[in-house]
Amino acid sequence: MADVRRAVRELWDKTAVTEGDVVAVALSGGADSLALTAASIFEANKAGIQIAVITVNHNLQEGSELVANNAKKQAEELGAFIAEVVSISVPKNSLGMEAAARNERYKALDLFALKHKAKFTMLGHTLDDQAETVLLGLARGSGAKSIAGMSEISGDGKYLRPLLNIRREQTVSFCTDSGLEFWSDPQNQDEKFSRVKVRKNILPILEQELGPGMALALARTAELLQEDISYLEAQASEAFEAASKTTSNSVILDCKKLEELPKALGSRVIHQGLVLLGAEPSKASIDSVYELVTNWHGQKPLTLPSVRVERRNNEITLKSTKTLKPGAC
C-alpha cells in the first residue's frame, strides 16, 4: 500500500498540489483506479486536499450502470469530497469503439474538472499499461511519440498518472490488503481488442523467450524517449517562431530557414503549423509539405485534409480550408 500512496504524494509534490486544492480522480471500479482513489483520499486527508471522484459510464456493457453506481458508493465510503457518475454515449464512427470511447471519456473528465474547479485529474494507468502502449506503438509503426507511451503529466498539465511506475499486481494487492472489492472488466479478457492480445499473448511470450523484466524494459524505453521528445519539441517550438508567421487563417513558412534545420526539427515545424490550423496531419502529409522545401520544382498546390498548401518563391503558405475559431492562429 505504501508504494501506491508514495507515488501519489510524490507527484503532488512535483506539481505543487497544496492545501485547499481540489483534485479529480477517474474511478472505473477496477483495481488500478480503485487503489489510486483510496490512496489519493488517504493522502488528501493528511494534506487538506479535496478529492472529487468521477466514474464514467460508457453504456457499452450490460450492467454498466450498476458497476458505475457501485464505484461511486465505494468512493463515498472512502471519504471522497464529491463522487459522481457521468453517463456518456459513444458514437459509432471511423475511429473504432476504443478510440471513440476514449475521446468521449476525456470530454467528460474535462467537464467534471471544470465544474468542480479541480486542479488536476488523476488517471490510474500503471507500468503494465505503459508497456502495452509501447508495444502497440511499435506494432503500428506510428513513430517515436507513440512508442514513448503515456506521460506522468499530460494534456497541457491537466492529467496526472502517478502509477506509471507501479505494477498492476501491486494495485491488486493494495485493494486486497485494504479489503476493497474491485471490478474485473470482462472486456479486459476479450481478445477482439488489440491491447488485450498484447496483455494475454504477446507480453507473456516475450517474457518467456527473452527473460523476465520485459514490461520494465518497455516502460524504461518510453521514459527515455519522452526525454528526447521533450527536448526536440522545445527546439521545434523555437524554430517555428523563427521560421513562420501567422495570419487569421494561414501559417507562412520560410523555406530557407526550414532548409537549415535537421529534418527532425523541420518536420516538427510543419506539423506544428498544420495542427495550428486545426489539421490532424499524418506522416504522409508532413512529408509531402517537406518535399516542397527540399525538392521544389514548381509543383501545383497540395490539398491536404483541412489545409491547402502552396509554395511561392521562398514561402510555403498553409491555408485552412475550414472555419477557425477566433484566435486559433
Coordinates of C-alpha atoms in Angstrom, one line a residue:
M1 CA 0.0 0.0 0.0
A2 CA 2.8 2.3 0.8
D3 CA 4.2 2.3 -2.8
V4 CA 0.9 3.5 -4.2
R5 CA 0.4 6.2 -1.6
R6 CA 4.0 7.3 -2.0
A7 CA 3.6 7.6 -5.8
V8 CA 0.6 9.9 -5.3
R9 CA 2.3 12.0 -2.7
E10 CA 5.5 12.4 -4.8
L11 CA 3.6 13.5 -7.9
W12 CA 1.5 16.0 -5.9
D13 CA 4.8 17.4 -4.5
K14 CA 6.2 17.7 -8.1
T15 CA 3.1 19.5 -9.3
A16 CA 2.6 21.7 -6.3
V17 CA -0.8 20.4 -5.1
T18 CA -1.4 22.2 -1.9
E19 CA -3.9 22.5 1.0
G20 CA -7.3 23.6 -0.3
D21 CA -6.9 22.3 -3.8
V22 CA -9.4 20.0 -5.5
V23 CA -8.0 17.1 -7.4
A24 CA -10.2 14.8 -9.5
V25 CA -9.8 11.1 -9.8
A26 CA -11.2 8.9 -12.5
L27 CA -12.6 5.7 -11.0
S28 CA -13.8 2.8 -13.1
G29 CA -14.1 0.4 -10.2
G30 CA -11.1 -1.7 -11.4
A31 CA -8.1 -2.5 -9.2
D32 CA -5.9 0.2 -10.6
S33 CA -8.3 3.2 -10.3
L34 CA -9.7 1.9 -7.0
A35 CA -6.2 1.7 -5.5
L36 CA -5.5 5.2 -6.9
T37 CA -8.7 6.6 -5.4
A38 CA -8.1 5.1 -2.0
A39 CA -4.5 6.2 -1.9
S40 CA -5.4 9.7 -3.0
I41 CA -8.1 10.1 -0.4
F42 CA -5.8 8.8 2.3
E43 CA -3.1 11.3 1.4
A44 CA -5.6 14.1 0.8
N45 CA -7.0 13.8 4.3
K46 CA -3.5 14.4 5.7
A47 CA -2.8 17.3 3.4
G48 CA -6.1 19.2 3.5
I49 CA -6.8 18.4 -0.2
Q50 CA -10.3 17.6 -1.5
I51 CA -10.8 14.6 -3.8
A52 CA -13.6 14.7 -6.4
V53 CA -14.2 11.3 -7.9
I54 CA -15.8 10.7 -11.3
T55 CA -17.0 7.4 -12.7
V56 CA -17.8 7.4 -16.4
N57 CA -20.5 5.0 -17.5
H58 CA -19.8 4.3 -21.2
N59 CA -23.1 2.4 -21.6
L60 CA -21.3 -0.3 -23.7
Q61 CA -21.9 -3.3 -21.5
E62 CA -24.9 -4.8 -19.8
G63 CA -24.9 -3.9 -16.2
S64 CA -22.6 -0.9 -16.6
E65 CA -24.9 1.4 -14.6
L66 CA -24.7 -0.9 -11.6
V67 CA -20.9 -1.1 -11.8
A68 CA -20.7 2.7 -12.0
N69 CA -23.0 3.2 -9.1
N70 CA -21.1 0.7 -7.0
A71 CA -17.8 2.5 -7.8
K72 CA -19.5 5.8 -6.7
K73 CA -20.6 4.2 -3.5
Q74 CA -17.1 3.0 -2.8
A75 CA -15.7 6.5 -3.4
E76 CA -18.2 7.9 -0.9
E77 CA -17.4 5.3 1.7
L78 CA -13.7 6.0 1.3
G79 CA -14.4 9.7 2.0
A80 CA -14.4 11.4 -1.3
F81 CA -15.4 15.1 -1.2
I82 CA -17.5 14.6 -4.3
A83 CA -18.5 11.4 -6.1
E84 CA -20.5 11.4 -9.3
V85 CA -21.4 9.1 -12.1
V86 CA -21.4 10.6 -15.6
S87 CA -23.2 8.7 -18.3
I88 CA -21.9 9.1 -21.9
S89 CA -22.9 7.9 -25.3
V90 CA -20.1 6.5 -27.5
P91 CA -20.7 7.3 -31.2
K92 CA -20.1 4.8 -34.0
N93 CA -17.6 6.3 -36.3
S94 CA -14.4 5.6 -38.2
L95 CA -12.3 5.9 -35.1
G96 CA -13.4 2.5 -33.8
M97 CA -15.1 1.8 -30.4
E98 CA -11.9 2.1 -28.3
A99 CA -10.8 5.5 -29.7
A100 CA -14.3 6.9 -29.8
A101 CA -14.9 5.8 -26.1
R102 CA -11.6 7.4 -25.1
N103 CA -12.5 10.7 -26.8
E104 CA -15.9 10.9 -25.1
R105 CA -14.4 9.8 -21.7
Y106 CA -11.8 12.6 -21.8
K107 CA -14.5 15.1 -22.7
A108 CA -16.5 14.0 -19.6
L109 CA -13.3 14.2 -17.4
D110 CA -12.6 17.7 -18.6
L111 CA -16.1 19.0 -17.9
F112 CA -16.1 17.4 -14.5
A113 CA -12.8 19.0 -13.6
L114 CA -14.1 22.4 -14.8
K115 CA -17.4 22.0 -12.9
H116 CA -15.6 21.3 -9.6
K117 CA -12.6 23.5 -10.2
A118 CA -10.2 20.6 -10.0
K119 CA -6.5 21.5 -10.4
F120 CA -5.7 18.1 -12.0
T121 CA -7.4 14.9 -13.0
M122 CA -5.7 11.7 -11.8
L123 CA -5.7 8.6 -14.0
G124 CA -4.9 5.1 -12.9
H125 CA -2.6 3.9 -15.7
T126 CA 0.1 1.5 -14.5
L127 CA 3.5 0.4 -15.7
D128 CA 1.8 -2.6 -17.3
D129 CA -0.4 -0.2 -19.3
Q130 CA 2.7 1.7 -20.3
A131 CA 4.4 -1.5 -21.6
E132 CA 1.3 -2.4 -23.6
T133 CA 1.1 1.1 -25.1
V134 CA 4.8 0.9 -26.2
L135 CA 4.3 -2.5 -27.9
L136 CA 1.1 -1.3 -29.7
G137 CA 3.0 1.8 -30.9
L138 CA 5.8 -0.4 -32.3
A139 CA 3.3 -2.7 -34.0
R140 CA 1.5 0.2 -35.7
G141 CA 4.7 1.9 -36.8
S142 CA 3.4 5.2 -35.5
G143 CA 6.6 6.9 -34.6
A144 CA 8.6 7.9 -31.5
K145 CA 5.8 9.8 -29.9
S146 CA 3.6 6.8 -29.8
I147 CA 6.4 4.5 -28.6
A148 CA 7.1 7.0 -25.9
G149 CA 3.8 6.0 -24.4
M150 CA 2.0 7.9 -21.7
S151 CA 3.5 10.8 -19.7
E152 CA 3.2 11.2 -16.0
I153 CA 1.9 14.7 -16.7
S154 CA 0.0 15.3 -19.9
G155 CA -2.8 17.2 -21.6
D156 CA -1.2 20.6 -21.1
G157 CA -0.7 19.7 -17.5
K158 CA -4.3 18.6 -16.8
Y159 CA -3.8 14.9 -16.3
L160 CA -1.6 13.1 -13.7
R161 CA -0.6 9.4 -13.9
P162 CA 1.1 8.7 -10.6
L163 CA 1.1 4.9 -11.1
L164 CA 3.2 4.6 -14.2
N165 CA 6.0 3.0 -12.1
I166 CA 3.6 0.8 -10.2
R167 CA 2.8 -2.8 -11.4
R168 CA -0.8 -4.0 -11.9
E169 CA -0.2 -6.7 -9.3
Q170 CA 0.6 -4.0 -6.7
T171 CA -2.7 -2.3 -7.2
V172 CA -4.5 -5.7 -6.8
S173 CA -2.5 -6.3 -3.6
F174 CA -3.4 -2.8 -2.4
C175 CA -7.1 -3.5 -2.8
T176 CA -6.9 -6.9 -1.3
D177 CA -4.9 -5.7 1.7
S178 CA -7.4 -2.8 2.2
G179 CA -10.5 -5.0 2.0
L180 CA -11.6 -3.3 -1.2
E181 CA -13.6 -5.3 -3.7
F182 CA -12.7 -4.3 -7.2
W183 CA -14.5 -4.9 -10.5
S184 CA -12.9 -7.1 -13.2
D185 CA -14.0 -5.7 -16.6
P186 CA -14.8 -8.7 -18.9
Q187 CA -13.6 -6.6 -21.8
N188 CA -10.1 -7.0 -20.4
Q189 CA -10.3 -10.6 -21.4
D190 CA -11.8 -10.0 -24.8
E191 CA -9.2 -10.6 -27.5
K192 CA -11.0 -8.6 -30.1
F193 CA -9.2 -5.7 -28.5
S194 CA -5.5 -5.3 -29.6
R195 CA -4.5 -4.3 -26.1
V196 CA -5.9 -7.5 -24.6
K197 CA -4.0 -9.5 -27.2
V198 CA -0.8 -7.8 -26.2
R199 CA -1.5 -8.4 -22.5
K200 CA -2.6 -12.0 -22.7
N201 CA -0.4 -13.3 -25.5
I202 CA 2.5 -11.0 -26.7
L203 CA 4.0 -9.9 -23.4
P204 CA 3.9 -13.4 -21.8
I205 CA 5.7 -14.8 -24.9
L206 CA 8.4 -12.1 -24.7
E207 CA 8.9 -12.8 -21.0
Q208 CA 9.1 -16.5 -21.7
E209 CA 11.5 -16.2 -24.7
L210 CA 13.6 -13.2 -23.7
G211 CA 13.5 -13.4 -19.9
P212 CA 11.7 -11.6 -17.2
G213 CA 11.5 -7.8 -16.9
M214 CA 10.1 -7.0 -20.4
A215 CA 7.4 -4.8 -19.0
L216 CA 10.0 -2.8 -17.0
A217 CA 12.3 -2.5 -20.1
L218 CA 9.5 -1.3 -22.3
A219 CA 8.4 1.3 -19.7
R220 CA 12.1 2.4 -19.4
T221 CA 12.2 2.8 -23.2
A222 CA 9.1 5.1 -23.0
E223 CA 10.7 7.2 -20.3
L224 CA 13.9 7.7 -22.3
L225 CA 12.0 8.6 -25.5
Q226 CA 9.9 11.1 -23.6
E227 CA 13.1 12.9 -22.5
D228 CA 14.3 13.1 -26.1
I229 CA 10.9 14.1 -27.5
S230 CA 10.5 16.8 -24.9
Y231 CA 13.9 18.3 -25.9
L232 CA 13.1 18.1 -29.7
E233 CA 9.7 19.7 -29.2
A234 CA 11.1 22.6 -27.3
Q235 CA 13.7 23.1 -30.1
A236 CA 10.9 22.8 -32.7
S237 CA 8.8 25.5 -30.9
E238 CA 11.7 27.9 -31.1
A239 CA 12.3 27.0 -34.7
F240 CA 8.6 27.5 -35.5
E241 CA 8.7 31.0 -34.0
A242 CA 11.8 31.9 -36.1
A243 CA 10.6 30.3 -39.4
S244 CA 6.9 31.2 -39.5
K245 CA 4.4 34.0 -39.4
T246 CA 0.7 33.6 -39.0
T247 CA -2.5 35.3 -40.2
S248 CA -6.1 34.7 -39.3
N249 CA -6.3 31.5 -41.3
S250 CA -2.8 30.8 -42.5
V251 CA 0.7 29.8 -41.5
I252 CA 3.5 31.0 -43.8
L253 CA 6.8 29.1 -43.6
D254 CA 10.2 30.4 -44.6
C255 CA 11.8 27.7 -46.8
K256 CA 15.4 28.9 -46.4
K257 CA 15.1 28.7 -42.6
L258 CA 13.4 25.3 -42.9
E259 CA 16.2 24.0 -45.1
E260 CA 18.8 25.0 -42.5
L261 CA 17.1 22.7 -39.9
P262 CA 17.6 19.0 -39.4
K263 CA 14.7 17.0 -40.8
A264 CA 13.6 16.0 -37.3
L265 CA 13.1 19.7 -36.5
G266 CA 11.8 20.8 -39.9
S267 CA 9.1 18.1 -39.9
R268 CA 8.0 19.2 -36.4
V269 CA 7.8 22.8 -37.5
I270 CA 5.5 21.7 -40.4
H271 CA 3.5 19.6 -38.0
Q272 CA 3.0 22.5 -35.6
G273 CA 1.8 24.7 -38.4
L274 CA -0.7 22.2 -39.6
V275 CA -2.0 21.5 -36.1
L276 CA -2.3 25.2 -35.5
L277 CA -4.8 25.3 -38.5
G278 CA -6.9 22.5 -36.9
A279 CA -5.5 19.6 -39.0
E280 CA -4.6 16.2 -37.8
P281 CA -1.5 15.6 -40.0
S282 CA -0.3 12.1 -41.0
K283 CA 3.4 11.4 -41.7
A284 CA 2.5 11.3 -45.4
S285 CA 1.0 14.8 -45.2
I286 CA 4.1 16.2 -43.4
D287 CA 6.4 14.5 -45.9
S288 CA 4.5 16.0 -48.8
V289 CA 4.9 19.5 -47.4
Y290 CA 8.6 18.9 -46.6
E291 CA 9.1 17.8 -50.2
L292 CA 8.1 21.4 -51.2
V293 CA 11.0 22.6 -49.1
T294 CA 13.8 20.3 -50.3
N295 CA 12.7 19.4 -53.8
W296 CA 10.9 22.4 -55.2
H297 CA 10.4 22.5 -59.0
G298 CA 7.1 24.3 -59.4
Q299 CA 4.7 21.8 -58.1
K300 CA 1.0 22.6 -58.0
P301 CA -0.6 23.4 -54.6
L302 CA -1.4 20.4 -52.3
T303 CA -4.8 19.8 -50.9
L304 CA -4.5 18.1 -47.5
P305 CA -7.3 17.4 -45.1
S306 CA -8.4 20.8 -43.9
V307 CA -5.4 22.6 -45.3
R308 CA -4.3 23.9 -48.8
V309 CA -0.5 24.1 -49.3
E310 CA 1.2 26.3 -51.8
R311 CA 4.8 27.3 -52.4
R312 CA 5.6 30.7 -54.0
N313 CA 9.2 31.7 -54.2
N314 CA 10.7 31.3 -50.8
E315 CA 7.5 30.8 -48.8
I316 CA 5.1 28.0 -48.2
T317 CA 1.6 29.0 -47.2
L318 CA -0.5 26.6 -45.2
K319 CA -4.1 27.9 -45.5
S320 CA -7.1 26.5 -43.6
T321 CA -10.0 25.3 -45.7
K322 CA -12.4 25.3 -42.7
T323 CA -13.7 28.0 -40.4
L324 CA -11.3 28.6 -37.5
K325 CA -12.2 29.8 -34.0
P326 CA -11.2 33.3 -33.3
G327 CA -7.5 33.4 -32.1
A328 CA -6.7 29.9 -33.4
C329 CA -3.7 31.3 -35.3

